[in-house]
Amino acid sequence: QKEVEQNSGPLSVPEGAIASLNCTYSDRGSQSFFWYRQYSGKSPELIMSIYSNGDKEDGRFTAQLNKASQYVSLLIRDSQPSDSATYLCAVNIGNTGKLIFGQGTTLQVKP
Amino acid sequence: DTEVTQTPKHLVMGMTNKKSLKCEQHMGHRAMYWYKQKAKKPPELMFVYSYEKLSINESVPSRFSPECPNSSLLNLHLHALQPEDSALYLCASSQAPSGTDYTEAFFGQGTRLTVV
């Protein structure tokens, strides 16, 4: 079992729709969870962090964490073509400093 | 300021060369990371330094040698690389853990390495 798992996609949504991205992790001791966006040829850009169960909202982005189910998700509301990118889930495994990424989900927002 | 600066942006080196990648941050972060990223793959963790000490080495070949001379700088020394080592090398930094939480890691723009 991989330490952090995501569906690679591509996930295609129309402009203005909600995009839902999911991630699961294997180590129950993990406490810190992050979503990064990566455009082709660029480095990962942090968009959300979440540490506690529940929802965390920042603008059009909402991160959701369920530690009992070992599940993290990212919702993007009112999706824009500029949101088209690869979204990487990252987990600090067992809170050791070992920051591991999932395979990434490619999001395509069609005008 | 969330800036992590990597130099050089691009590097071409022969298999017998020795070169170094540099990373600098001035955010007061005490955890620094090296990642390797191949095309269409996620970043793959190589090394983690915490308070200038190597805390994680993900079984990286010895031809990659990290160094953390002070709290702001991180180097990756390269020697006798192979063509399959060609990749984007990413540096990141975060606040060192306080209690049980590691906070957000911020990435530099990367060094695109080609081994010929």
PDB file of C-alpha atoms in Angstrom:
ATOM      1  CA  GLN A   1       0.000   0.000   0.000  1.00  0.00           C
ATOM      2  CA  LYS A   2       1.343   3.412  -0.983  1.00  0.00           C
ATOM      3  CA  GLU A   3       1.780   5.944   1.792  1.00  0.00           C
ATOM      4  CA  VAL A   4      -0.315   8.576  -0.014  1.00  0.00           C
ATOM      5  CA  GLU A   5      -2.760   7.710  -2.797  1.00  0.00           C
ATOM      6  CA  GLN A   6      -4.653   9.835  -5.301  1.00  0.00           C
ATOM      7  CA  ASN A   7      -6.486   9.115  -8.521  1.00  0.00           C
ATOM      8  CA  SER A   8      -4.287  10.359 -11.348  1.00  0.00           C
ATOM      9  CA  GLY A   9      -7.240  11.489 -13.474  1.00  0.00           C
ATOM     10  CA  PRO A  10      -7.576  13.408 -15.615  1.00  0.00           C
ATOM     11  CA  LEU A  11     -10.561  14.966 -13.920  1.00  0.00           C
ATOM     12  CA  SER A  12     -12.462  17.123 -16.365  1.00  0.00           C
ATOM     13  CA  VAL A  13     -15.054  19.673 -15.206  1.00  0.00           C
ATOM     14  CA  PRO A  14     -16.815  22.535 -17.000  1.00  0.00           C
ATOM     15  CA  GLU A  15     -16.030  26.115 -16.099  1.00  0.00           C
ATOM     16  CA  GLY A  16     -18.002  27.224 -13.033  1.00  0.00           C
ATOM     17  CA  ALA A  17     -18.464  23.699 -11.677  1.00  0.00           C
ATOM     18  CA  ILE A  18     -17.131  22.227  -8.438  1.00  0.00           C
ATOM     19  CA  ALA A  19     -14.018  20.060  -8.734  1.00  0.00           C
ATOM     20  CA  SER A  20     -13.547  17.405  -6.051  1.00  0.00           C
ATOM     21  CA  LEU A  21     -10.114  15.887  -5.473  1.00  0.00           C
ATOM     22  CA  ASN A  22      -9.465  13.039  -3.074  1.00  0.00           C
ATOM     23  CA  CYS A  23      -6.513  11.577  -1.213  1.00  0.00           C
ATOM     24  CA  THR A  24      -5.988   8.720   1.254  1.00  0.00           C
ATOM     25  CA  TYR A  25      -2.999   8.012   3.465  1.00  0.00           C
ATOM     26  CA  SER A  26      -1.750   4.943   5.285  1.00  0.00           C
ATOM     27  CA  ASP A  27      -0.130   6.152   8.540  1.00  0.00           C
ATOM     28  CA  ARG A  28      -2.617   6.897  11.322  1.00  0.00           C
ATOM     29  CA  GLY A  29       0.017   8.922  13.177  1.00  0.00           C
ATOM     30  CA  SER A  30       0.097  11.607  10.485  1.00  0.00           C
ATOM     31  CA  GLN A  31      -1.006  15.051  11.672  1.00  0.00           C
ATOM     32  CA  SER A  32      -0.181  17.509   8.873  1.00  0.00           C
ATOM     33  CA  PHE A  33      -1.796  17.516   5.431  1.00  0.00           C
ATOM     34  CA  PHE A  34      -1.269  19.786   2.439  1.00  0.00           C
ATOM     35  CA  TRP A  35      -2.540  20.440  -1.057  1.00  0.00           C
ATOM     36  CA  TYR A  36      -0.186  21.772  -3.701  1.00  0.00           C
ATOM     37  CA  ARG A  37      -0.892  22.921  -7.245  1.00  0.00           C
ATOM     38  CA  GLN A  38       1.701  22.346  -9.936  1.00  0.00           C
ATOM     39  CA  TYR A  39       1.581  23.808 -13.414  1.00  0.00           C
ATOM     40  CA  SER A  40       3.548  22.051 -16.141  1.00  0.00           C
ATOM     41  CA  GLY A  41       7.248  22.893 -15.902  1.00  0.00           C
ATOM     42  CA  LYS A  42       6.831  24.765 -12.608  1.00  0.00           C
ATOM     43  CA  SER A  43       7.438  23.892  -8.965  1.00  0.00           C
ATOM     44  CA  PRO A  44       4.655  22.938  -6.515  1.00  0.00           C
ATOM     45  CA  GLU A  45       2.747  25.854  -5.004  1.00  0.00           C
ATOM     46  CA  LEU A  46       1.071  25.456  -1.619  1.00  0.00           C
ATOM     47  CA  ILE A  47      -2.653  26.184  -1.724  1.00  0.00           C
ATOM     48  CA  MET A  48      -4.053  24.651   1.480  1.00  0.00           C
ATOM     49  CA  SER A  49      -2.910  23.122   4.754  1.00  0.00           C
ATOM     50  CA  ILE A  50      -5.107  21.295   7.252  1.00  0.00           C
ATOM     51  CA  TYR A  51      -4.303  19.784  10.624  1.00  0.00           C
ATOM     52  CA  SER A  52      -7.666  19.134  12.336  1.00  0.00           C
ATOM     53  CA  ASN A  53     -10.699  17.094  11.402  1.00  0.00           C
ATOM     54  CA  GLY A  54     -13.369  19.002   9.524  1.00  0.00           C
ATOM     55  CA  ASP A  55     -13.418  21.654   6.834  1.00  0.00           C
ATOM     56  CA  LYS A  56     -11.103  24.570   6.178  1.00  0.00           C
ATOM     57  CA  GLU A  57     -12.096  27.205   3.638  1.00  0.00           C
ATOM     58  CA  ASP A  58      -9.924  29.722   1.825  1.00  0.00           C
ATOM     59  CA  GLY A  59     -11.615  31.603  -0.989  1.00  0.00           C
ATOM     60  CA  ARG A  60     -12.788  29.114  -3.615  1.00  0.00           C
ATOM     61  CA  PHE A  61     -10.888  26.264  -1.966  1.00  0.00           C
ATOM     62  CA  THR A  62     -12.113  23.986   0.827  1.00  0.00           C
ATOM     63  CA  ALA A  63      -9.973  21.265   2.358  1.00  0.00           C
ATOM     64  CA  GLN A  64     -11.639  18.466   4.287  1.00  0.00           C
ATOM     65  CA  LEU A  65      -9.929  16.075   6.690  1.00  0.00           C
ATOM     66  CA  ASN A  66     -11.235  12.878   8.240  1.00  0.00           C
ATOM     67  CA  LYS A  67      -8.492  11.236  10.313  1.00  0.00           C
ATOM     68  CA  ALA A  68     -10.672   8.258  11.268  1.00  0.00           C
ATOM     69  CA  SER A  69     -11.078   7.383   7.580  1.00  0.00           C
ATOM     70  CA  GLN A  70      -7.535   8.576   6.722  1.00  0.00           C
ATOM     71  CA  TYR A  71      -8.971  10.755   4.004  1.00  0.00           C
ATOM     72  CA  VAL A  72      -8.249  14.279   2.783  1.00  0.00           C
ATOM     73  CA  SER A  73     -10.106  16.105   0.040  1.00  0.00           C
ATOM     74  CA  LEU A  74      -9.984  19.413  -1.806  1.00  0.00           C
ATOM     75  CA  LEU A  75     -13.012  21.139  -3.287  1.00  0.00           C
ATOM     76  CA  ILE A  76     -12.580  23.909  -5.834  1.00  0.00           C
ATOM     77  CA  ARG A  77     -15.728  25.974  -6.332  1.00  0.00           C
ATOM     78  CA  ASP A  78     -16.476  28.019  -9.457  1.00  0.00           C
ATOM     79  CA  SER A  79     -13.640  26.271 -11.314  1.00  0.00           C
ATOM     80  CA  GLN A  80     -11.763  28.406 -13.836  1.00  0.00           C
ATOM     81  CA  PRO A  81      -9.628  27.366 -16.826  1.00  0.00           C
ATOM     82  CA  SER A  82      -6.652  28.790 -14.908  1.00  0.00           C
ATOM     83  CA  ASP A  83      -7.233  26.070 -12.280  1.00  0.00           C
ATOM     84  CA  SER A  84      -6.172  23.467 -14.843  1.00  0.00           C
ATOM     85  CA  ALA A  85      -3.071  21.906 -13.291  1.00  0.00           C
ATOM     86  CA  THR A  86      -1.883  18.881 -11.350  1.00  0.00           C
ATOM     87  CA  TYR A  87      -3.002  18.853  -7.721  1.00  0.00           C
ATOM     88  CA  LEU A  88      -0.701  17.078  -5.299  1.00  0.00           C
ATOM     89  CA  CYS A  89      -1.741  15.825  -1.880  1.00  0.00           C
ATOM     90  CA  ALA A  90       1.145  15.776   0.624  1.00  0.00           C
ATOM     91  CA  VAL A  91       1.226  14.167   4.057  1.00  0.00           C
ATOM     92  CA  ASN A  92       3.805  14.460   6.795  1.00  0.00           C
ATOM     93  CA  ILE A  93       4.025  10.717   7.432  1.00  0.00           C
ATOM     94  CA  GLY A  94       3.722   9.841  11.101  1.00  0.00           C
ATOM     95  CA  ASN A  95       4.754  13.409  11.838  1.00  0.00           C
ATOM     96  CA  THR A  96       8.400  12.514  11.249  1.00  0.00           C
ATOM     97  CA  GLY A  97       9.264  15.286   8.809  1.00  0.00           C
ATOM     98  CA  LYS A  98       8.917  12.815   5.955  1.00  0.00           C
ATOM     99  CA  LEU A  99       6.699  14.856   3.611  1.00  0.00           C
ATOM    100  CA  ILE A 100       5.386  12.469   0.987  1.00  0.00           C
ATOM    101  CA  PHE A 101       3.347  13.267  -2.100  1.00  0.00           C
ATOM    102  CA  GLY A 102       0.593  11.342  -3.786  1.00  0.00           C
ATOM    103  CA  GLN A 103       0.743  10.708  -7.530  1.00  0.00           C
ATOM    104  CA  GLY A 104      -1.217  13.880  -8.234  1.00  0.00           C
ATOM    105  CA  THR A 105      -4.556  14.435  -9.959  1.00  0.00           C
ATOM    106  CA  THR A 106      -4.626  16.282 -13.261  1.00  0.00           C
ATOM    107  CA  LEU A 107      -7.551  18.712 -13.398  1.00  0.00           C
ATOM    108  CA  GLN A 108      -8.847  20.063 -16.693  1.00  0.00           C
ATOM    109  CA  VAL A 109     -11.388  22.904 -16.559  1.00  0.00           C
ATOM    110  CA  LYS A 110     -13.088  23.344 -19.909  1.00  0.00           C
ATOM    111  CA  PRO A 111     -14.450  26.766 -20.921  1.00  0.00           C
TER     112      PRO A 111
ATOM    113  CA  ASP B   1       8.090  36.536   2.222  1.00  0.00           C
ATOM    114  CA  THR B   2       7.843  32.845   1.317  1.00  0.00           C
ATOM    115  CA  GLU B   3      10.777  32.729  -1.067  1.00  0.00           C
ATOM    116  CA  VAL B   4      13.133  29.811  -1.521  1.00  0.00           C
ATOM    117  CA  THR B   5      15.853  30.510  -4.077  1.00  0.00           C
ATOM    118  CA  GLN B   6      17.622  27.768  -6.024  1.00  0.00           C
ATOM    119  CA  THR B   7      20.656  28.122  -8.247  1.00  0.00           C
ATOM    120  CA  PRO B   8      21.324  27.375 -10.995  1.00  0.00           C
ATOM    121  CA  LYS B   9      17.983  27.159 -12.799  1.00  0.00           C
ATOM    122  CA  HIS B  10      19.438  24.838 -15.442  1.00  0.00           C
ATOM    123  CA  LEU B  11      22.504  22.593 -15.343  1.00  0.00           C
ATOM    124  CA  VAL B  12      24.031  20.291 -17.924  1.00  0.00           C
ATOM    125  CA  MET B  13      26.817  18.042 -16.668  1.00  0.00           C
ATOM    126  CA  GLY B  14      28.834  15.116 -17.901  1.00  0.00           C
ATOM    127  CA  MET B  15      28.964  11.810 -16.065  1.00  0.00           C
ATOM    128  CA  THR B  16      32.472  12.534 -14.772  1.00  0.00           C
ATOM    129  CA  ASN B  17      31.748  16.066 -13.573  1.00  0.00           C
ATOM    130  CA  LYS B  18      31.288  17.337 -10.039  1.00  0.00           C
ATOM    131  CA  LYS B  19      28.718  20.056  -9.520  1.00  0.00           C
ATOM    132  CA  SER B  20      26.623  21.506  -6.705  1.00  0.00           C
ATOM    133  CA  LEU B  21      23.053  22.715  -6.444  1.00  0.00           C
ATOM    134  CA  LYS B  22      22.341  25.525  -4.002  1.00  0.00           C
ATOM    135  CA  CYS B  23      19.236  26.495  -2.052  1.00  0.00           C
ATOM    136  CA  GLU B  24      18.713  29.519   0.184  1.00  0.00           C
ATOM    137  CA  GLN B  25      15.857  30.714   2.378  1.00  0.00           C
ATOM    138  CA  HIS B  26      15.550  33.650   4.762  1.00  0.00           C
ATOM    139  CA  MET B  27      12.263  32.769   6.446  1.00  0.00           C
ATOM    140  CA  GLY B  28      13.877  31.447   9.615  1.00  0.00           C
ATOM    141  CA  HIS B  29      12.830  27.930   8.685  1.00  0.00           C
ATOM    142  CA  ARG B  30      14.815  25.159  10.354  1.00  0.00           C
ATOM    143  CA  ALA B  31      13.676  22.201   8.220  1.00  0.00           C
ATOM    144  CA  MET B  32      14.923  21.911   4.644  1.00  0.00           C
ATOM    145  CA  TYR B  33      14.268  19.266   2.007  1.00  0.00           C
ATOM    146  CA  TRP B  34      15.630  17.974  -1.284  1.00  0.00           C
ATOM    147  CA  TYR B  35      13.256  16.347  -3.764  1.00  0.00           C
ATOM    148  CA  LYS B  36      13.763  14.819  -7.195  1.00  0.00           C
ATOM    149  CA  GLN B  37      10.966  15.018  -9.776  1.00  0.00           C
ATOM    150  CA  LYS B  38      10.835  13.177 -13.071  1.00  0.00           C
ATOM    151  CA  ALA B  39       8.388  14.154 -15.803  1.00  0.00           C
ATOM    152  CA  LYS B  40       4.743  13.358 -15.019  1.00  0.00           C
ATOM    153  CA  LYS B  41       5.690  11.964 -11.584  1.00  0.00           C
ATOM    154  CA  PRO B  42       5.282  13.478  -8.120  1.00  0.00           C
ATOM    155  CA  PRO B  43       8.224  14.914  -6.182  1.00  0.00           C
ATOM    156  CA  GLU B  44      10.225  12.111  -4.577  1.00  0.00           C
ATOM    157  CA  LEU B  45      11.787  12.847  -1.201  1.00  0.00           C
ATOM    158  CA  MET B  46      15.583  12.515  -1.042  1.00  0.00           C
ATOM    159  CA  PHE B  47      16.790  14.197   2.174  1.00  0.00           C
ATOM    160  CA  VAL B  48      15.444  16.149   5.140  1.00  0.00           C
ATOM    161  CA  TYR B  49      17.525  18.397   7.383  1.00  0.00           C
ATOM    162  CA  SER B  50      16.139  19.500  10.730  1.00  0.00           C
ATOM    163  CA  TYR B  51      18.093  22.106  12.712  1.00  0.00           C
ATOM    164  CA  GLU B  52      21.018  21.687  10.288  1.00  0.00           C
ATOM    165  CA  LYS B  53      21.239  17.947  10.965  1.00  0.00           C
ATOM    166  CA  LEU B  54      20.393  15.250   8.453  1.00  0.00           C
ATOM    167  CA  SER B  55      17.250  13.604   9.805  1.00  0.00           C
ATOM    168  CA  ILE B  56      16.004  11.610   6.825  1.00  0.00           C
ATOM    169  CA  ASN B  57      17.902   9.979   3.940  1.00  0.00           C
ATOM    170  CA  GLU B  58      15.575   8.044   1.669  1.00  0.00           C
ATOM    171  CA  SER B  59      18.258   5.525   0.636  1.00  0.00           C
ATOM    172  CA  VAL B  60      19.672   7.926  -1.923  1.00  0.00           C
ATOM    173  CA  PRO B  61      22.802   6.766  -3.848  1.00  0.00           C
ATOM    174  CA  SER B  62      26.064   8.187  -2.522  1.00  0.00           C
ATOM    175  CA  ARG B  63      26.673  10.097  -5.756  1.00  0.00           C
ATOM    176  CA  PHE B  64      24.251  12.612  -4.207  1.00  0.00           C
ATOM    177  CA  SER B  65      25.736  14.270  -1.121  1.00  0.00           C
ATOM    178  CA  PRO B  66      23.733  16.851   0.836  1.00  0.00           C
ATOM    179  CA  GLU B  67      25.186  19.553   3.028  1.00  0.00           C
ATOM    180  CA  CYS B  68      23.618  22.145   5.317  1.00  0.00           C
ATOM    181  CA  PRO B  69      26.314  24.708   6.162  1.00  0.00           C
ATOM    182  CA  ASN B  70      23.958  26.947   8.147  1.00  0.00           C
ATOM    183  CA  SER B  71      20.280  27.466   8.856  1.00  0.00           C
ATOM    184  CA  SER B  72      19.674  29.381   5.603  1.00  0.00           C
ATOM    185  CA  LEU B  73      21.603  27.276   3.102  1.00  0.00           C
ATOM    186  CA  LEU B  74      21.274  23.797   1.702  1.00  0.00           C
ATOM    187  CA  ASN B  75      23.557  22.277  -0.921  1.00  0.00           C
ATOM    188  CA  LEU B  76      23.380  19.101  -2.976  1.00  0.00           C
ATOM    189  CA  HIS B  77      26.749  17.928  -4.255  1.00  0.00           C
ATOM    190  CA  LEU B  78      26.664  15.800  -7.393  1.00  0.00           C
ATOM    191  CA  HIS B  79      29.376  13.424  -8.575  1.00  0.00           C
ATOM    192  CA  ALA B  80      29.512  10.671 -11.194  1.00  0.00           C
ATOM    193  CA  LEU B  81      25.840  10.959 -12.075  1.00  0.00           C
ATOM    194  CA  GLN B  82      24.059   8.810 -14.621  1.00  0.00           C
ATOM    195  CA  PRO B  83      21.762   9.962 -17.442  1.00  0.00           C
ATOM    196  CA  GLU B  84      18.777   8.553 -15.500  1.00  0.00           C
ATOM    197  CA  ASP B  85      19.515  11.131 -12.775  1.00  0.00           C
ATOM    198  CA  SER B  86      18.316  13.839 -15.151  1.00  0.00           C
ATOM    199  CA  ALA B  87      15.322  15.458 -13.454  1.00  0.00           C
ATOM    200  CA  LEU B  88      13.997  18.588 -11.770  1.00  0.00           C
ATOM    201  CA  TYR B  89      15.608  18.936  -8.339  1.00  0.00           C
ATOM    202  CA  LEU B  90      13.473  20.826  -5.860  1.00  0.00           C
ATOM    203  CA  CYS B  91      14.423  22.378  -2.549  1.00  0.00           C
ATOM    204  CA  ALA B  92      11.824  23.201   0.094  1.00  0.00           C
ATOM    205  CA  SER B  93      11.798  24.607   3.591  1.00  0.00           C
ATOM    206  CA  SER B  94       9.397  24.684   6.537  1.00  0.00           C
ATOM    207  CA  GLN B  95       9.380  25.694  10.150  1.00  0.00           C
ATOM    208  CA  ALA B  96      10.870  22.945  12.243  1.00  0.00           C
ATOM    209  CA  PRO B  97       8.333  21.044  14.292  1.00  0.00           C
ATOM    210  CA  SER B  98       6.876  22.726  17.302  1.00  0.00           C
ATOM    211  CA  GLY B  99       5.185  20.116  19.425  1.00  0.00           C
ATOM    212  CA  THR B 100       3.806  17.602  16.983  1.00  0.00           C
ATOM    213  CA  ASP B 101       3.122  19.701  13.907  1.00  0.00           C
ATOM    214  CA  TYR B 102       5.275  20.253  10.855  1.00  0.00           C
ATOM    215  CA  THR B 103       4.021  23.362   9.111  1.00  0.00           C
ATOM    216  CA  GLU B 104       3.776  24.185   5.425  1.00  0.00           C
ATOM    217  CA  ALA B 105       6.743  23.527   3.148  1.00  0.00           C
ATOM    218  CA  PHE B 106       7.533  26.125   0.486  1.00  0.00           C
ATOM    219  CA  PHE B 107       9.352  25.165  -2.685  1.00  0.00           C
ATOM    220  CA  GLY B 108      11.985  26.862  -4.761  1.00  0.00           C
ATOM    221  CA  GLN B 109      11.633  27.034  -8.538  1.00  0.00           C
ATOM    222  CA  GLY B 110      13.909  24.020  -8.983  1.00  0.00           C
ATOM    223  CA  THR B 111      17.058  23.179 -10.915  1.00  0.00           C
ATOM    224  CA  ARG B 112      16.540  21.371 -14.215  1.00  0.00           C
ATOM    225  CA  LEU B 113      19.458  18.922 -14.385  1.00  0.00           C
ATOM    226  CA  THR B 114      20.527  17.108 -17.536  1.00  0.00           C
ATOM    227  CA  VAL B 115      23.270  14.474 -17.344  1.00  0.00           C
ATOM    228  CA  VAL B 116      24.972  13.730 -20.655  1.00  0.00           C
TER     229      VAL B 116
END
